[in-house]
XYZ file of C-alpha atoms in Angstrom:
768
model
C 65.742 85.422 120.804
C 67.288 88.483 122.441
C 70.718 86.840 122.591
C 70.608 85.973 118.879
C 69.602 89.366 117.568
C 71.820 91.264 119.978
C 74.970 89.415 118.961
C 77.620 91.880 117.828
C 75.809 94.904 119.250
C 77.457 97.361 121.605
C 76.630 96.938 125.346
C 74.161 99.845 125.384
C 72.371 98.620 122.253
C 72.295 95.064 123.607
C 70.642 96.257 126.809
C 67.954 98.192 124.932
C 67.264 95.163 122.697
C 66.879 92.879 125.723
C 64.536 95.321 127.434
C 62.398 95.731 124.311
C 62.170 91.976 123.673
C 61.251 91.248 127.284
C 58.549 93.939 127.289
C 56.997 92.788 123.994
C 57.100 89.151 125.111
C 55.290 90.082 128.322
C 52.662 92.007 126.359
C 52.073 88.973 124.108
C 51.505 86.795 127.184
C 49.082 89.344 128.676
C 47.241 89.543 125.358
C 46.738 85.774 125.212
C 45.578 85.418 128.831
C 41.846 85.649 129.646
C 42.209 89.078 131.245
C 39.942 92.121 131.137
C 39.826 93.849 127.761
C 41.302 96.996 129.296
C 44.525 95.163 130.265
C 44.809 93.534 126.878
C 44.286 96.877 125.139
C 46.990 98.356 127.370
C 49.343 95.513 126.357
C 48.716 96.281 122.702
C 49.291 100.006 123.254
C 52.424 99.371 125.352
C 53.879 97.199 122.551
C 53.345 100.020 120.074
C 54.838 102.606 122.415
C 57.888 100.397 123.070
C 58.467 100.092 119.329
C 58.059 103.846 118.856
C 60.599 104.426 121.637
C 63.022 101.984 119.942
C 62.562 103.954 116.713
C 63.693 107.076 118.567
C 66.565 105.523 120.565
C 68.086 103.400 117.758
C 68.846 106.251 115.325
C 70.142 108.424 118.170
C 72.373 105.589 119.362
C 73.843 104.513 116.004
C 73.624 107.730 113.932
C 72.792 106.330 110.452
C 73.414 108.482 107.402
C 69.851 107.916 106.209
C 67.595 109.318 108.958
C 64.615 109.844 106.627
C 63.832 106.135 106.351
C 63.823 105.645 110.106
C 61.702 108.729 110.710
C 59.153 107.380 108.267
C 59.175 104.009 110.009
C 58.658 105.823 113.319
C 55.564 107.500 111.876
C 54.322 104.107 110.610
C 54.687 102.705 114.123
C 52.794 105.644 115.609
C 49.883 105.145 113.186
C 49.877 101.369 113.724
C 49.861 101.903 117.506
C 46.999 104.437 117.421
C 44.812 102.409 115.053
C 44.130 99.423 117.335
C 43.623 101.790 120.275
C 40.637 103.317 118.431
C 38.994 99.936 117.926
C 35.393 99.769 119.277
C 32.738 97.100 119.563
C 31.981 95.918 116.003
C 28.295 95.758 116.864
C 28.191 99.479 117.649
C 27.867 100.365 113.965
C 28.345 103.786 112.460
C 31.501 105.654 111.588
C 33.194 104.579 114.837
C 33.762 101.102 113.441
C 35.928 102.535 110.640
C 37.999 104.879 112.822
C 40.949 102.455 113.077
C 40.972 102.115 109.282
C 41.248 105.877 108.818
C 44.524 105.682 110.753
C 45.823 102.293 109.599
C 45.355 102.817 105.863
C 47.652 105.919 105.782
C 50.102 103.841 107.823
C 50.079 101.161 105.119
C 50.615 103.738 102.387
C 53.536 105.239 104.288
C 54.973 101.746 104.849
C 54.796 101.059 101.107
C 56.510 104.381 100.310
C 59.246 103.598 102.833
C 59.856 100.118 101.409
C 60.106 101.561 97.901
C 62.638 104.085 99.193
C 64.745 101.301 100.668
C 64.636 99.411 97.371
C 65.627 102.512 95.429
C 68.528 103.394 97.728
C 69.841 99.835 97.715
C 69.859 99.755 93.922
C 67.645 96.660 93.824
C 66.771 96.526 90.110
C 66.898 93.525 87.832
C 64.800 92.513 84.817
C 64.539 88.849 85.858
C 63.590 89.853 89.389
C 60.846 92.099 87.990
C 59.431 89.165 86.038
C 59.601 86.906 89.085
C 57.836 89.525 91.165
C 55.231 89.941 88.419
C 54.542 86.197 88.439
C 54.235 85.992 92.210
C 52.273 89.214 92.535
C 49.977 88.262 89.674
C 49.195 84.933 91.290
C 48.651 86.524 94.673
C 46.395 89.171 93.115
C 44.208 86.590 91.367
C 43.907 84.516 94.532
C 43.181 87.631 96.582
C 40.434 88.754 94.191
C 38.875 85.299 94.022
C 39.123 84.284 97.668
C 39.159 87.576 99.596
C 38.184 90.750 97.764
C 35.182 89.514 95.754
C 33.638 87.482 98.606
C 34.122 90.391 101.030
C 32.437 92.879 98.715
C 29.629 90.457 97.841
C 28.714 89.443 101.425
C 25.728 91.247 102.938
C 26.372 91.079 106.673
C 28.387 94.336 106.685
C 27.463 97.718 105.245
C 28.702 98.110 101.678
C 31.078 100.961 102.459
C 32.687 98.973 105.275
C 33.062 95.948 102.987
C 34.784 98.059 100.355
C 37.132 99.609 102.915
C 37.932 96.187 104.316
C 38.631 94.886 100.809
C 41.347 97.524 100.420
C 43.634 95.650 102.825
C 44.215 92.625 100.519
C 45.195 95.042 97.748
C 47.727 96.755 99.992
C 49.013 93.400 101.204
C 49.656 92.279 97.627
C 51.758 95.403 97.075
C 53.655 94.757 100.325
C 54.247 91.181 99.163
C 55.567 92.414 95.811
C 58.040 94.756 97.516
C 59.134 92.023 99.916
C 59.795 89.576 97.089
C 61.711 92.214 95.133
C 63.866 92.951 98.158
C 64.478 89.247 98.774
C 65.503 88.574 95.167
C 67.817 91.538 94.660
C 69.232 92.793 97.975
C 72.625 91.101 98.215
C 73.794 92.645 101.501
C 71.471 90.881 103.932
C 72.113 92.870 107.109
C 70.299 91.752 110.299
C 68.268 94.953 110.489
C 66.876 94.393 106.989
C 66.074 90.774 107.801
C 64.195 91.860 110.910
C 62.136 94.424 108.972
C 61.299 91.803 106.379
C 60.204 89.351 109.085
C 58.094 92.124 110.625
C 56.331 92.710 107.296
C 55.666 88.981 106.919
C 54.043 88.918 110.355
C 51.941 91.895 109.322
C 50.744 90.019 106.218
C 49.904 86.929 108.292
C 47.838 89.014 110.710
C 46.045 90.786 107.871
C 45.263 87.469 106.184
C 43.532 86.253 109.330
C 41.275 89.307 109.522
C 40.630 89.224 105.759
C 39.361 85.652 106.045
C 36.978 86.848 108.752
C 35.870 89.815 106.613
C 34.778 87.581 103.716
C 32.343 86.007 106.233
C 31.108 89.422 107.346
C 33.053 89.509 110.652
C 35.284 92.301 111.967
C 36.537 90.704 115.188
C 38.019 87.337 116.037
C 39.964 85.440 118.717
C 42.914 87.077 120.462
C 45.335 84.754 118.655
C 44.739 86.682 115.410
C 46.420 89.787 116.885
C 49.630 88.009 117.981
C 51.296 88.455 114.563
C 50.787 92.222 114.896
C 52.444 92.242 118.323
C 55.366 90.188 117.031
C 55.622 92.513 114.028
C 55.940 95.473 116.410
C 58.625 93.693 118.410
C 60.743 92.789 115.355
C 60.524 96.324 114.010
C 61.807 97.715 117.324
C 64.740 95.294 117.398
C 65.615 96.300 113.813
C 65.847 99.928 114.908
C 68.039 99.118 117.924
C 70.451 96.737 116.165
C 73.803 98.320 115.074
C 73.291 97.063 111.512
C 70.473 99.598 111.092
C 73.082 102.054 109.769
C 73.481 99.836 106.668
C 69.796 99.423 105.911
C 69.925 101.522 102.730
C 73.617 101.033 101.889
C 73.419 97.572 100.361
C 74.538 96.219 97.037
C 72.579 94.587 94.262
C 72.731 90.816 94.115
C 73.379 89.016 90.842
C 70.097 87.285 90.014
C 70.467 83.658 88.942
C 68.380 82.189 86.170
C 67.044 79.457 88.429
C 67.748 78.571 92.048
C 65.879 76.458 94.555
C 64.951 79.556 96.561
C 63.358 81.148 93.512
C 61.587 77.973 92.471
C 60.221 77.670 96.006
C 58.151 80.809 95.459
C 57.649 80.583 91.687
C 56.284 77.025 91.463
C 53.205 77.763 93.638
C 52.258 80.430 91.097
C 51.723 77.600 88.577
C 48.965 76.230 90.822
C 46.954 79.451 90.687
C 44.907 78.522 87.568
C 43.800 75.319 89.269
C 42.931 77.121 92.485
C 40.802 79.646 90.601
C 38.357 76.877 89.694
C 37.441 76.264 93.331
C 35.756 79.566 94.341
C 32.019 80.057 94.120
C 30.894 79.825 90.497
C 28.328 82.542 91.154
C 30.996 85.253 91.283
C 30.170 88.291 89.122
C 31.041 88.149 85.435
C 33.581 90.973 85.878
C 35.463 88.859 88.419
C 35.384 85.912 86.047
C 36.849 88.070 83.295
C 39.533 89.286 85.664
C 40.330 85.676 86.500
C 40.560 84.679 82.843
C 42.660 87.636 81.740
C 44.828 87.442 84.848
C 45.428 83.742 84.340
C 46.473 84.323 80.730
C 48.785 87.162 81.792
C 50.236 84.996 84.563
C 50.971 82.131 82.191
C 52.476 84.595 79.716
C 54.757 86.009 82.393
C 55.816 82.507 83.397
C 56.615 81.626 79.776
C 58.594 84.854 79.291
C 60.519 84.185 82.491
C 61.285 80.629 81.411
C 62.400 81.897 77.985
C 64.704 84.450 79.590
C 66.148 81.762 81.858
C 66.853 79.499 78.893
C 68.397 82.416 77.012
C 70.534 83.296 79.993
C 71.703 79.706 80.308
C 72.572 79.689 76.590
C 74.510 82.936 76.888
C 76.306 81.645 79.988
C 77.287 78.497 78.133
C 78.584 80.586 75.249
C 80.558 82.746 77.668
C 82.062 79.676 79.318
C 82.944 78.208 75.918
C 84.563 81.507 74.947
C 86.533 81.539 78.198
C 87.620 77.938 77.673
C 88.819 78.451 74.106
C 90.020 82.072 74.037
C 92.589 84.185 75.811
C 90.954 86.646 78.199
C 93.473 89.448 77.612
C 93.674 89.532 73.815
C 90.499 87.723 72.749
C 92.559 85.414 70.532
C 92.129 81.656 70.504
C 94.164 79.954 73.212
C 96.641 77.106 72.875
C 94.051 74.386 73.434
C 91.728 75.804 70.779
C 94.448 76.171 68.154
C 95.613 72.605 68.852
C 92.090 71.299 68.212
C 91.702 73.335 65.027
C 95.141 72.232 63.842
C 94.313 68.577 64.451
C 91.137 69.021 62.392
C 93.145 70.473 59.498
C 95.670 67.634 59.670
C 92.943 64.975 59.812
C 91.519 66.428 56.591
C 94.931 66.034 54.975
C 95.550 69.749 54.537
C 99.134 71.004 54.432
C 99.788 73.770 56.954
C 102.634 75.853 58.332
C 102.783 76.481 62.071
C 104.543 79.652 63.225
C 105.583 79.967 66.863
C 106.179 83.656 67.630
C 107.856 85.110 70.715
C 108.328 88.825 71.412
C 111.973 89.831 71.935
C 112.727 91.755 75.111
C 109.145 91.700 76.357
C 110.373 91.108 79.908
C 112.160 94.443 79.784
C 108.830 96.138 79.016
C 107.248 94.532 82.070
C 110.222 95.327 84.280
C 110.501 98.927 83.069
C 106.858 100.026 82.868
C 104.952 97.370 84.786
C 102.676 94.490 83.826
C 99.759 96.771 82.971
C 101.784 98.325 80.130
C 102.969 94.860 79.126
C 99.332 93.773 78.837
C 98.591 96.884 76.796
C 101.400 95.993 74.392
C 100.151 92.406 74.060
C 96.681 93.684 73.217
C 98.062 95.974 70.522
C 100.181 93.157 69.065
C 97.097 90.930 68.922
C 95.002 93.693 67.360
C 97.669 94.382 64.747
C 97.852 90.738 63.751
C 94.076 90.534 63.514
C 94.041 93.607 61.305
C 96.793 92.745 58.820
C 96.826 88.949 58.565
C 94.611 87.185 56.008
C 91.359 85.681 57.221
C 92.477 82.094 56.598
C 95.321 82.502 59.131
C 94.431 81.255 62.605
C 96.018 83.507 65.247
C 96.232 82.414 68.871
C 98.048 83.323 72.053
C 99.983 80.430 73.544
C 100.670 82.254 76.802
C 102.891 85.057 78.080
C 104.411 86.811 75.054
C 104.078 83.780 72.773
C 101.699 83.452 69.835
C 100.899 80.613 67.413
C 99.883 81.205 63.790
C 98.502 78.462 61.531
C 98.258 79.106 57.789
C 97.749 76.962 54.687
C 100.855 76.086 52.713
C 101.171 78.325 49.649
C 102.904 77.266 46.438
C 104.979 80.451 46.214
C 106.019 80.215 49.894
C 106.008 76.510 50.817
C 107.850 76.802 54.134
C 106.126 80.043 55.215
C 109.426 81.891 55.596
C 108.393 84.869 53.450
C 105.129 85.150 55.347
C 107.011 85.032 58.676
C 109.406 87.781 57.571
C 106.430 89.966 56.626
C 104.942 89.357 60.096
C 108.244 90.345 61.708
C 108.363 93.553 59.645
C 104.769 94.429 60.524
C 105.143 93.787 64.250
C 108.398 95.764 64.371
C 106.543 99.009 63.637
C 106.245 101.343 66.681
C 103.404 100.934 69.181
C 101.754 103.927 70.831
C 101.334 102.981 74.478
C 99.922 105.061 77.305
C 103.493 105.721 78.530
C 104.820 106.650 75.103
C 106.029 105.042 71.902
C 107.636 101.608 72.044
C 109.233 99.329 69.453
C 109.623 95.607 69.875
C 110.829 92.786 67.631
C 109.927 89.134 67.511
C 111.492 85.758 66.774
C 109.576 83.092 64.835
C 110.033 79.358 64.477
C 108.319 77.540 61.586
C 107.274 73.906 61.308
C 105.473 72.453 58.286
C 103.265 69.386 57.988
C 104.402 66.701 55.590
C 102.544 64.027 53.688
C 105.490 61.680 54.246
C 105.663 61.936 58.028
C 102.366 62.091 59.916
C 102.591 64.478 62.848
C 99.929 65.805 65.187
C 99.277 69.342 66.344
C 101.401 68.967 69.470
C 104.350 67.757 67.359
C 104.155 70.711 64.976
C 103.808 73.245 67.799
C 106.747 71.661 69.636
C 108.930 71.753 66.522
C 107.984 75.368 65.778
C 108.828 76.246 69.387
C 112.213 74.572 68.978
C 112.918 76.548 65.808
C 111.890 79.754 67.579
C 114.565 79.170 70.236
C 117.094 78.649 67.475
C 116.012 82.044 66.079
C 116.602 83.535 69.529
C 120.070 81.990 69.717
C 120.877 83.302 66.244
C 120.357 86.915 67.274
C 116.561 87.363 67.479
C 114.336 89.401 65.160
C 114.346 86.639 62.580
C 112.521 83.499 61.449
C 114.003 79.998 61.374
C 112.526 76.899 59.735
C 112.626 73.707 61.801
C 115.095 71.016 60.864
C 115.193 67.506 62.347
C 118.676 68.111 63.755
C 117.205 70.720 66.079
C 115.310 68.008 67.908
C 118.563 66.573 69.232
C 119.467 69.990 70.646
C 116.126 70.223 72.404
C 116.457 66.743 73.825
C 119.932 67.665 75.036
C 118.565 70.770 76.713
C 115.800 68.752 78.381
C 118.302 66.156 79.565
C 120.587 68.889 80.905
C 117.679 70.407 82.793
C 116.719 67.030 84.302
C 120.288 66.175 85.284
C 120.838 69.611 86.820
C 117.768 69.213 89.010
C 119.027 65.846 90.196
C 122.521 67.237 90.805
C 121.232 69.436 93.605
C 120.055 66.422 95.575
C 123.033 64.220 94.755
C 125.677 66.678 95.928
C 127.314 66.901 92.504
C 127.780 70.685 92.670
C 131.009 72.094 94.031
C 132.935 75.371 94.169
C 136.456 76.124 92.907
C 138.452 79.191 93.924
C 140.710 81.162 91.564
C 143.267 83.439 93.264
C 143.115 87.199 92.803
C 146.648 88.540 93.166
C 148.483 91.822 93.650
C 150.540 92.016 90.436
C 153.244 94.146 92.061
C 153.915 92.227 95.280
C 152.485 88.871 94.287
C 150.478 88.745 97.492
C 147.113 87.009 97.595
C 144.155 89.405 97.837
C 141.280 86.962 97.646
C 139.490 84.421 95.470
C 136.712 84.295 92.926
C 134.262 81.482 93.698
C 133.466 79.491 90.540
C 130.657 76.930 90.275
C 131.581 73.416 89.224
C 129.343 70.490 88.339
C 130.981 67.095 88.808
C 128.819 64.930 86.536
C 129.406 61.219 87.207
C 129.234 60.312 83.523
C 130.933 63.356 81.996
C 133.306 64.734 84.631
C 133.563 68.370 85.796
C 131.499 70.956 83.896
C 132.279 74.673 83.877
C 129.586 77.329 84.500
C 129.194 78.224 80.829
C 127.645 74.756 80.308
C 124.884 74.833 82.933
C 124.433 78.336 84.411
C 122.393 79.556 81.436
C 120.097 76.542 81.782
C 119.801 77.182 85.518
C 118.709 80.764 84.854
C 116.001 79.581 82.455
C 114.531 76.905 84.719
C 114.841 78.892 87.970
C 117.464 76.640 89.590
C 119.869 79.571 89.655
C 118.308 80.668 92.955
C 119.129 77.529 95.001
C 122.421 77.067 93.115
C 123.393 80.679 93.816
C 122.571 80.265 97.514
C 124.654 77.094 97.621
C 127.700 78.777 96.030
C 127.389 81.809 98.313
C 127.121 79.678 101.449
C 130.037 77.451 100.483
C 132.237 80.463 99.581
C 131.456 82.226 102.881
C 132.249 79.053 104.813
C 135.688 78.911 103.175
C 136.185 82.646 103.682
C 135.554 82.198 107.400
C 138.265 79.514 107.471
C 140.727 81.657 105.493
C 140.266 84.691 107.702
C 140.850 82.613 110.829
C 144.294 81.508 109.547
C 145.388 84.591 107.596
C 147.169 87.571 109.196
C 146.078 89.737 106.259
C 142.581 90.823 105.153
C 141.191 88.558 102.480
C 137.938 88.636 100.485
C 135.888 86.455 98.163
C 134.128 87.330 94.892
C 130.817 85.598 94.116
C 129.002 85.873 90.786
C 125.276 86.714 90.899
C 122.815 86.841 88.014
C 120.065 89.284 87.260
C 117.540 86.550 88.103
C 118.909 86.363 91.643
C 118.798 90.130 92.082
C 115.153 90.147 90.968
C 114.280 87.955 93.940
C 112.972 90.317 96.683
C 114.378 87.991 99.374
C 117.902 87.865 97.904
C 119.273 90.787 99.929
C 117.972 89.345 103.168
C 119.513 85.950 102.467
C 122.942 87.458 101.688
C 123.005 89.593 104.826
C 121.740 86.689 106.947
C 124.490 84.442 105.578
C 127.138 87.033 106.510
C 125.662 87.592 109.971
C 125.411 83.839 110.625
C 129.172 83.507 110.078
C 130.024 86.818 111.756
C 131.772 88.039 108.610
C 132.104 91.733 107.725
C 130.048 92.746 104.693
C 133.104 94.354 103.051
C 134.775 90.935 102.762
C 132.194 89.909 100.130
C 132.270 91.210 96.540
C 129.305 90.399 94.323
C 130.149 90.245 90.620
C 127.401 91.366 88.238
C 127.404 91.949 84.494
C 127.020 95.345 82.850
C 123.643 94.362 81.378
C 122.319 93.825 84.881
C 123.473 97.249 86.024
C 122.115 99.221 83.075
C 118.730 97.445 83.102
C 115.669 99.137 84.512
C 114.640 96.311 86.820
C 113.594 98.175 89.965
C 113.883 95.121 92.248
C 117.443 94.327 91.074
C 118.588 97.932 91.455
C 117.056 98.163 94.923
C 118.703 94.879 95.950
C 122.134 96.203 94.959
C 121.531 99.501 96.744
C 120.504 97.735 99.943
C 123.560 95.484 99.799
C 125.846 98.477 99.183
C 124.421 100.323 102.177
C 125.140 97.236 104.276
C 128.805 97.297 103.160
C 128.860 94.600 100.472
C 131.125 95.537 97.532
C 129.880 95.441 93.916
C 132.168 94.366 91.077
C 131.381 94.679 87.342
C 132.357 91.462 85.585
C 133.520 91.224 81.926
C 133.752 95.004 81.694
C 133.809 96.391 78.173
C 131.983 93.520 76.462
C 128.460 94.837 76.974
C 127.634 98.539 77.299
C 130.492 100.955 76.742
C 129.260 103.298 79.426
C 129.891 104.052 83.062
C 126.551 105.845 83.538
C 125.373 103.224 86.004
C 128.107 104.346 88.411
C 126.006 107.441 89.122
C 123.038 105.415 90.324
C 124.942 102.524 91.971
C 128.088 102.682 94.091
C 130.260 100.288 92.063
C 133.576 99.476 93.745
C 135.437 97.431 91.141
C 135.566 96.677 87.410
C 137.060 93.525 85.914
C 138.541 93.883 82.428
C 137.404 91.023 80.226
C 139.922 88.353 79.244
C 139.319 89.026 75.518
C 141.067 92.414 75.853
C 143.839 91.074 78.101
C 144.610 88.296 75.586
C 145.533 90.825 72.885
C 147.172 93.323 75.216
C 150.726 92.691 73.958
C 149.876 91.788 70.368
C 147.014 94.050 69.258
C 147.373 97.818 69.648
C 143.588 98.303 69.678
C 143.215 95.999 72.707
C 146.063 97.802 74.428
C 144.294 101.129 73.822
C 140.985 99.786 75.151
C 142.613 98.494 78.346
C 144.525 101.757 78.848
C 141.373 103.873 78.352
C 139.303 101.635 80.623
C 141.923 101.764 83.369
C 142.150 105.549 83.114
C 138.373 106.013 83.372
C 137.981 103.590 86.250
C 140.913 105.026 88.172
C 139.574 108.548 87.672
C 136.317 107.396 89.285
C 138.173 105.785 92.181
C 137.341 102.205 91.203
C 139.537 99.165 91.725
C 140.542 97.477 88.453
C 141.090 93.724 88.097
C 142.362 92.143 84.882
C 140.992 88.692 84.009
C 142.594 85.946 81.970
C 146.321 86.763 82.572
C 148.261 83.911 81.004
C 151.788 85.298 80.472
C 154.421 87.284 82.361
C 154.366 89.879 79.562
C 150.663 90.507 80.039
C 151.179 90.955 83.770
C 154.032 93.397 83.299
C 152.121 95.401 80.685
C 149.129 95.690 83.023
C 151.355 96.996 85.821
C 152.807 99.578 83.433
C 149.204 100.756 82.745
C 148.560 101.115 86.481
C 146.508 97.923 86.873
C 147.832 96.100 89.918
C 145.208 93.400 90.467
C 144.648 90.366 88.319
C 143.732 86.731 87.959
C 144.399 84.054 85.380
C 146.084 80.756 84.811
C 149.569 82.254 84.927
C 148.808 83.485 88.442
C 146.820 80.521 89.628
C 144.288 78.076 88.261
C 140.967 77.488 90.038
C 141.661 75.399 93.148
C 139.511 73.106 95.261
C 138.736 74.277 98.769
C 141.698 72.370 100.212
C 144.113 73.942 97.708
C 142.791 77.428 98.426
C 143.219 76.875 102.159
C 146.805 75.708 101.603
C 147.551 78.827 99.553
C 146.172 81.071 102.290
C 148.339 79.229 104.809
C 151.443 80.260 102.829
C 150.325 83.882 102.719
C 153.814 85.251 103.518
C 155.026 83.748 100.220
C 154.020 85.672 97.100
C 151.113 83.867 95.526
C 152.741 84.069 92.132
C 155.706 82.004 93.323
C 153.429 79.357 94.812
C 151.223 79.190 91.718
C 154.287 78.841 89.473
C 156.051 76.298 91.700
C 158.979 78.620 92.483
C 160.943 78.420 95.743
C 159.157 80.218 98.564
C 160.533 83.578 99.627
C 161.796 83.963 103.153
C 159.082 84.720 105.709
C 159.041 88.366 106.800
C 160.565 89.096 110.156
C 158.132 89.685 113.015
C 160.213 92.641 114.229
């Protein structure tokens, strides 16, 4: 026993627990042996003193915040130790026989006050627990009156005043039982010290029950075995004070009370037997006792019925809560996708014509990335509340998930396809929202699908078609509604097929990398390459990035594809640098989705370190929209890469945000002028002005400038005249396979322009 209760205690506490347990065990043995009464009385007194000492040492050793409870328990132990020591021969008669009771009864009252304090400090309150305690206590009270109190008072072997005083103990024990049951049903944090105190109280009740059975027969003394529970109670109380968990005795938490559980039924079911047991006592009991039995039985049955009714009600409410959780969105309270599908199927089965609107918020991801998901949730709640407030009652509104909503409405004669209704929804949802971080405005895109009497379609078909139309609305510029047309289905199937084939391409080795030269426009020397993804589809031939990169970003494959392109480009760069006498670099395109990956920076730097390549030999090309966004993870990734020496290049400059403000927050090294401006450089004055202004701004900021899409000698010469000396394009060199790029690097002494155009190589520079 000592090893079990001392587990987890500090060495000093463990030693005190062992000593206390050994001493109490020895006293129990002495008490049970046929020894002189003086020795047995000394054993009883020594047990009490040991417990009192434990009550002093434990709080000093562990320093609990609540010292009042333990001081009260110490006083209880002192009274319980003195009481038995005052016990005299029961046959002596007189006031001396009641001396122990004058000490023990205050001890019981103090014990009850202490237990109530523990319950109050632990927050152990629950209506169902109160009813359970009332049922158990009511049954125990009726049994105590019928079997203990009334027979004790009615017997004539003891003086009346002693009988009455003895009958007080069953009353106190019923109160102790009530407090114990309350603590058992509600105290969730079952610390060892609390368990030990509860076991001690149970032993006390067992010992009292033995003496109360004797008292109903007119006896005040019995065999030594009846006092063993009191000795064990002392021992458990001392261990509770010495155990380290005593500091958490009054710092528990309230336990959620279940409607029914086997532990509760274990103590509640016996209460149902009380009415039957009340028939067994002596029928000659006083009329007042009989009335108490009758009224008490009625009250007990009433309490049991109320408790059962509350349990049934709680089960009903729980079922309703679970049904609500299963059919409604927890964040907005709207019906969820499963619920709207069921309701829609019901409408279709009844032959009712309906329009299904699939709504998606435009730019919602930017809200999450800028202000966090908590603000995003706040916006979703306000969107849901606005739709609930302004939409007609016959419109079913649901949240499909994320920032997507589904609306189902009856077909109206004046608006058969629901387009007017959808435009009104767009206008209403576009009004500003007052969020906790400030005012925000957001738009939405809606796809519409209508049921038809000619073609029978289920709920899933209509929702799918509306979703397809919504994506067409997104592609058309967002903030609009589009009605589904059958031709859109082919586009969706094509997108699904592209997604499937792209996933398979990773495992089949169909992806490859091509390398387009980046050239010095003045000398013609090769400066590096831009790595371009290629997909060699067995049935369709090579595919350029504009065909599959967007799909890869949507389905998440951009991460493994991006890692593949980076690794392949760095492998080739390592080969080029080993054969080239001049510094050479490689440009690799990265998407915002890659930069949002917290592990992206680590993978890039690890790839460079694995190949022992300098960070400055890698240039990562990002779009302007990525740089001006507020995505904290993407910005931090770029900053970390810049600090490590990786160069950042802005791709397609001038086509997105006409601003260089991001240069102040990120150390951009290079801008690449979009091919659309280079194409009109020699034919459209406005394009010439844009290129000239862009070059002037970039050069003033100390940025390298690369022109994309150079296809003629005139374009190259015009760029040089504007001070732009770096470029790429088909006139300078088409994208090459790895072998062609390696061959070009091997002829590095020959101007790359000559090689790309098939001109005779220039003489190799002298080594002098």
